Coordinates of C-alpha atoms and ligand atoms in Angstrom, one line a residue:
X1 CA 99.2 77.7 118.3
X2 CA 97.6 75.4 115.6
X3 CA 99.4 72.0 115.3
X4 CA 100.3 72.9 111.7
X5 CA 101.5 76.5 112.5
X6 CA 104.4 77.9 110.7
X7 CA 107.3 78.7 113.0
X8 CA 110.5 80.8 112.7
X9 CA 112.8 77.9 112.4
X10 CA 110.6 76.6 109.6
X11 CA 110.8 80.0 107.8
X12 CA 114.6 80.0 108.2
X13 CA 114.7 76.5 106.9
X14 CA 112.8 77.2 103.9
X15 CA 115.9 79.1 102.4
X16 CA 116.5 77.2 98.8
X17 CA 113.3 75.3 98.9
X18 CA 112.2 76.9 95.7
X19 CA 108.8 78.0 96.9
X20 CA 108.7 81.7 97.7
X21 CA 107.4 82.6 101.2
X22 CA 104.3 84.6 101.3
X23 CA 104.0 87.5 104.0
X24 CA 101.1 89.9 104.3
X25 CA 100.4 92.4 107.0
X26 CA 97.3 92.2 109.2
X27 CA 96.3 94.2 112.1
X28 CA 93.1 92.6 113.7
X29 CA 91.4 89.3 114.0
X30 CA 89.3 89.3 110.8
X31 CA 92.3 90.3 108.9
X32 CA 94.4 87.3 110.4
X33 CA 91.6 84.9 109.6
X34 CA 91.6 86.0 106.1
X35 CA 95.3 85.7 105.7
X36 CA 95.1 82.3 107.2
X37 CA 92.4 81.0 105.0
X38 CA 94.3 82.4 102.1
X39 CA 97.2 80.0 103.1
X40 CA 100.0 82.9 103.5
X41 CA 103.0 81.7 105.6
X42 CA 103.8 84.9 107.6
X43 CA 101.5 87.5 109.1
X44 CA 103.4 90.7 109.8
X45 CA 101.5 93.1 112.3
X46 CA 103.5 95.9 110.8
X47 CA 104.0 99.4 112.1
X48 CA 102.4 100.5 108.9
X49 CA 99.3 100.1 111.1
X50 CA 100.1 103.8 111.8
X51 CA 99.3 104.9 108.3
X52 CA 97.0 102.4 106.9
X53 CA 94.7 101.9 110.0
X54 CA 95.4 104.8 112.5
X55 CA 95.5 107.6 109.8
X56 CA 99.0 108.9 110.6
X57 CA 101.4 110.3 107.9
X58 CA 104.2 108.0 108.8
X59 CA 105.0 105.1 111.0
X60 CA 106.7 107.2 113.8
X61 CA 103.6 107.7 115.8
X62 CA 102.9 104.1 117.1
X63 CA 103.9 102.8 120.4
X64 CA 104.7 99.5 121.9
X65 CA 101.2 99.6 123.6
X66 CA 99.6 100.2 120.1
X67 CA 101.4 97.4 118.5
X68 CA 100.8 95.0 121.5
X69 CA 97.0 95.8 121.1
X70 CA 96.9 94.8 117.6
X71 CA 99.3 91.8 117.8
X72 CA 96.9 90.6 120.4
X73 CA 93.8 91.1 118.1
X74 CA 95.7 88.9 115.5
X75 CA 96.7 86.3 117.9
X76 CA 93.3 85.9 119.1
X77 CA 92.3 84.5 115.7
X78 CA 94.8 81.6 116.3
X79 CA 96.1 81.7 112.8
X80 CA 98.3 79.0 111.2
X81 CA 100.8 81.7 109.6
X82 CA 103.8 82.8 111.9
X83 CA 103.0 86.1 113.7
X84 CA 105.7 88.8 113.5
X85 CA 105.2 91.7 115.7
X86 CA 106.9 94.9 114.5
X87 CA 108.8 96.9 117.0
X88 CA 108.0 100.6 116.6
X89 CA 110.3 103.6 116.4
X90 CA 112.2 104.2 119.8
X91 CA 111.3 100.7 121.2
X92 CA 114.8 99.3 120.4
X93 CA 117.0 102.5 120.3
X94 CA 117.5 103.5 123.8
X95 CA 119.1 100.6 125.7
X96 CA 119.4 96.8 125.5
X97 CA 117.2 96.2 128.5
X98 CA 114.5 98.4 127.1
X99 CA 114.8 96.7 123.8
X100 CA 114.4 93.1 125.3
X101 CA 111.6 94.3 127.6
X102 CA 109.7 95.8 124.5
X103 CA 110.1 92.6 122.4
X104 CA 109.0 90.6 125.4
X105 CA 105.8 92.9 125.4
X106 CA 105.0 92.0 121.9
X107 CA 105.6 88.3 122.5
X108 CA 103.4 88.4 125.6
X109 CA 100.7 90.0 123.4
X110 CA 100.9 87.0 121.2
X111 CA 103.7 87.6 118.6
X112 CA 105.7 84.6 117.8
X113 CA 108.8 86.7 116.7
X114 CA 109.6 90.5 116.2
X115 CA 110.9 92.6 113.4
X116 CA 113.1 95.6 113.6
X117 CA 114.5 98.0 111.2
X118 CA 118.2 98.7 110.5
X119 CA 121.5 97.0 109.6
X120 CA 124.9 96.6 111.5
X121 CA 124.0 99.2 114.0
X122 CA 121.3 97.0 115.4
X123 CA 123.4 94.0 115.8
X124 CA 123.8 94.4 119.6
X125 CA 120.1 94.8 120.1
X126 CA 119.3 91.8 117.7
X127 CA 121.8 89.5 119.8
X128 CA 120.0 90.5 123.1
X129 CA 116.6 89.7 121.8
X130 CA 117.7 86.3 120.3
X131 CA 119.5 85.6 123.6
X132 CA 116.0 86.1 125.3
X133 CA 114.9 83.4 122.9
X134 CA 112.9 85.6 120.7
X135 CA 113.1 85.1 116.9
X136 CA 114.1 88.3 115.1
X137 CA 113.4 89.3 111.6
X138 CA 115.5 92.1 110.1
X139 CA 114.5 94.9 107.8
X140 CA 116.9 96.8 105.6
X141 CA 116.8 98.9 102.5
X142 CA 114.1 101.7 102.8
X143 CA 113.4 101.7 106.5
X144 CA 110.3 103.8 106.9
X145 CA 111.1 104.6 110.6
X146 CA 114.2 106.6 109.2
X147 CA 112.0 108.7 106.8
X148 CA 113.4 112.0 108.0
X149 CA 117.1 110.7 108.1
X150 CA 116.6 109.3 104.6
X151 CA 115.0 112.4 103.3
X152 CA 111.7 110.7 102.2
X153 CA 110.4 107.3 101.2
X154 CA 113.1 106.6 98.5
X155 CA 114.6 103.7 96.8
X156 CA 117.9 102.7 98.6
X157 CA 121.1 101.0 97.3
X158 CA 121.1 102.6 93.9
X159 CA 124.9 103.5 93.8
X160 CA 127.6 100.7 94.1
X161 CA 128.8 101.8 97.7
X162 CA 125.1 101.8 99.0
X163 CA 124.5 98.5 97.4
X164 CA 127.6 96.9 98.9
X165 CA 126.7 98.3 102.2
X166 CA 123.4 96.8 102.1
X167 CA 124.9 93.3 101.4
X168 CA 127.2 93.8 104.5
X169 CA 124.2 94.8 106.5
X170 CA 122.4 91.7 105.5
X171 CA 125.3 89.4 106.4
X172 CA 125.7 91.1 109.8
X173 CA 121.9 90.6 110.5
X174 CA 122.1 87.1 109.5
X175 CA 125.2 86.5 111.6
X176 CA 123.5 88.2 114.5
X177 CA 120.9 85.5 114.5
X178 CA 118.0 87.0 112.4
X179 CA 115.8 84.1 110.9
X180 CA 114.7 86.2 107.7
X181 CA 115.3 89.7 106.5
X182 CA 112.9 92.1 104.9
X183 CA 114.4 94.1 101.8
X184 CA 112.3 97.2 101.1
X185 CA 112.5 99.2 97.9
X186 CA 115.9 98.4 96.7
X187 CA 116.9 97.5 92.9
X188 CA 116.2 93.9 91.9
X189 CA 120.1 93.5 91.4
X190 CA 120.7 94.5 95.0
X191 CA 118.1 92.1 96.4
X192 CA 119.6 89.3 94.2
X193 CA 123.0 90.1 95.6
X194 CA 121.7 90.2 99.3
X195 CA 119.7 87.0 98.7
X196 CA 122.8 85.1 97.4
X197 CA 124.9 86.4 100.2
X198 CA 122.9 85.4 103.2
X199 CA 121.8 81.9 104.5
X200 CA 118.4 83.0 105.7
X201 CA 115.4 83.9 103.6
X202 CA 115.0 87.5 102.1
X203 CA 111.4 88.8 101.9
X204 CA 111.0 91.6 99.5
X205 CA 108.7 94.6 99.2
X206 CA 109.5 96.7 96.1
X207 CA 112.7 94.5 95.8
X208 CA 112.0 92.5 92.6
X209 CA 111.5 88.7 92.1
X210 CA 114.9 87.4 93.2
X211 CA 114.0 87.4 96.9
X212 CA 113.1 84.2 98.8
X213 CA 109.7 85.6 99.6
X214 CA 107.4 88.6 99.1
X215 CA 105.5 90.8 101.4
X216 CA 102.7 93.4 100.8
X217 CA 100.6 95.5 103.0
X218 CA 97.0 94.2 103.4
X219 CA 95.2 97.4 102.6
X220 CA 97.4 97.8 99.4
X221 CA 96.9 94.2 98.1
X222 CA 93.1 94.3 98.7
X223 CA 92.6 97.9 97.4
X224 CA 91.4 99.3 100.9
X225 CA 93.9 102.0 100.5
X226 CA 93.5 103.6 97.2
X227 CA 95.0 107.1 97.7
X228 CA 98.6 106.1 96.7
X229 CA 99.8 103.2 94.5
X230 CA 103.5 102.5 94.8
X231 CA 104.9 100.9 91.7
X232 CA 105.6 97.6 93.5
X233 CA 102.0 97.1 94.6
X234 CA 99.8 94.6 92.7
X235 CA 96.0 95.0 93.8
X236 CA 94.2 91.8 93.7
X237 CA 90.8 93.4 94.9
X238 CA 88.9 96.7 95.0
X239 CA 87.7 96.4 98.5
X240 CA 87.5 100.3 99.0
X241 CA 85.3 100.8 95.9
X242 CA 83.2 97.6 96.6
X243 CA 82.6 98.9 100.1
X244 CA 81.6 102.4 99.1
X245 CA 79.1 101.0 96.7
X246 CA 77.7 98.4 99.1
X247 CA 77.3 101.3 101.8
X248 CA 75.6 103.6 99.2
X249 CA 73.1 100.9 98.2
X250 CA 72.5 100.3 102.0
X251 CA 71.9 104.2 102.6
X252 CA 69.6 104.1 99.6
X253 CA 67.6 101.2 100.8
X254 CA 67.2 102.7 104.4
X255 CA 66.2 106.1 102.9
X256 CA 63.7 104.7 100.5
X257 CA 62.3 102.1 103.1
X258 CA 63.5 99.1 101.3
X259 CA 65.5 98.1 104.3
X260 CA 64.7 96.4 106.6
X261 CA 62.2 94.0 104.9
X262 CA 59.7 91.8 106.7
X263 CA 62.0 88.8 106.6
X264 CA 64.8 91.0 108.2
X265 CA 62.4 91.9 111.0
X266 CA 61.3 90.2 114.3
X267 CA 57.5 90.0 114.6
X268 CA 55.0 89.9 117.5
X269 CA 52.6 87.0 117.9
X270 CA 49.0 88.1 116.9
X271 CA 47.8 88.0 120.4
X272 CA 50.4 90.3 121.7
X273 CA 50.1 92.6 118.9
X274 CA 46.4 92.6 119.6
X275 CA 46.9 93.3 123.3
X276 CA 49.1 96.3 122.3
X277 CA 46.4 97.6 120.1
X278 CA 48.5 97.2 116.9
X279 CA 45.9 94.9 115.2
X280 CA 46.8 95.1 111.5
X281 CA 49.8 97.5 112.1
X282 CA 52.6 95.0 112.8
X283 CA 53.4 94.8 109.1
X284 CA 54.8 97.9 107.5
X285 CA 55.4 97.9 103.8
X286 CA 57.5 100.5 101.9
Ligands
KIV1 O1 105.1 97.7 108.7 C1 105.1 97.1 107.6 O2 104.0 97.0 107.0 C2 106.3 96.7 107.0 C3 106.5 96.1 105.8 C4 106.4 97.1 104.7 C5 107.4 95.2 105.6 O3 107.3 96.8 107.7

């Protein structure tokens, strides 16, 4: 861990600092280095891995082994931001023992904390993980692992009762020991009420400006994923379009003989070329 590394206690203590926390997902070492150099506070190795990297339709397909593989890749970059490993679906639903073992597997892979989805009903699991000295980040609102139970990827907490339930969930998570809570796809007023109700930072995605921090998915923020564009995503680059243009240029250069050039090739010395009978043939011009 770098000496100036972000920690879970530091994230928790930042509540009320006035400077919003910045979290972004990353799934490999280059992504972690980019996030680190950009100065973000927290890297989430999210189970969005399933959709943006592995090509699945939802997040339900990834396993603890998949997550550990990508957490380890991020950790090898030794980034300064805090590494949060997302616990995949069914890794914290069966038993307390199973849950703690799965959280430990992500920590041994290099995570410095874990995140799991759900409100009050996850309190026992969260307490057990915290008891094992593993910092836990909560996640309420639209919880993508519940996509079938929720009937789709829909904004949550729009009615008064549902909004109040989200505030109760957040308080329960904070009381159970979560050091921060992700709020996904909730009206800005609900995010404000939750943020005011808990003593730990809230980190929003599609939750408006009142949260203590913001998180976006790497592939969305950089424009690598351009097939869908949720309202809450702001794109800061067009990496997919730039990459297609760059690879098209490369393909064209190969096909027309413009790549590789003399400067991009290794050359034989004259005597070896002569011994091979190549004489003047060592230089190929397009
Ligand atoms: O997996 C993920 O990327 C997430 C964020 C959307 C918070 O959980």
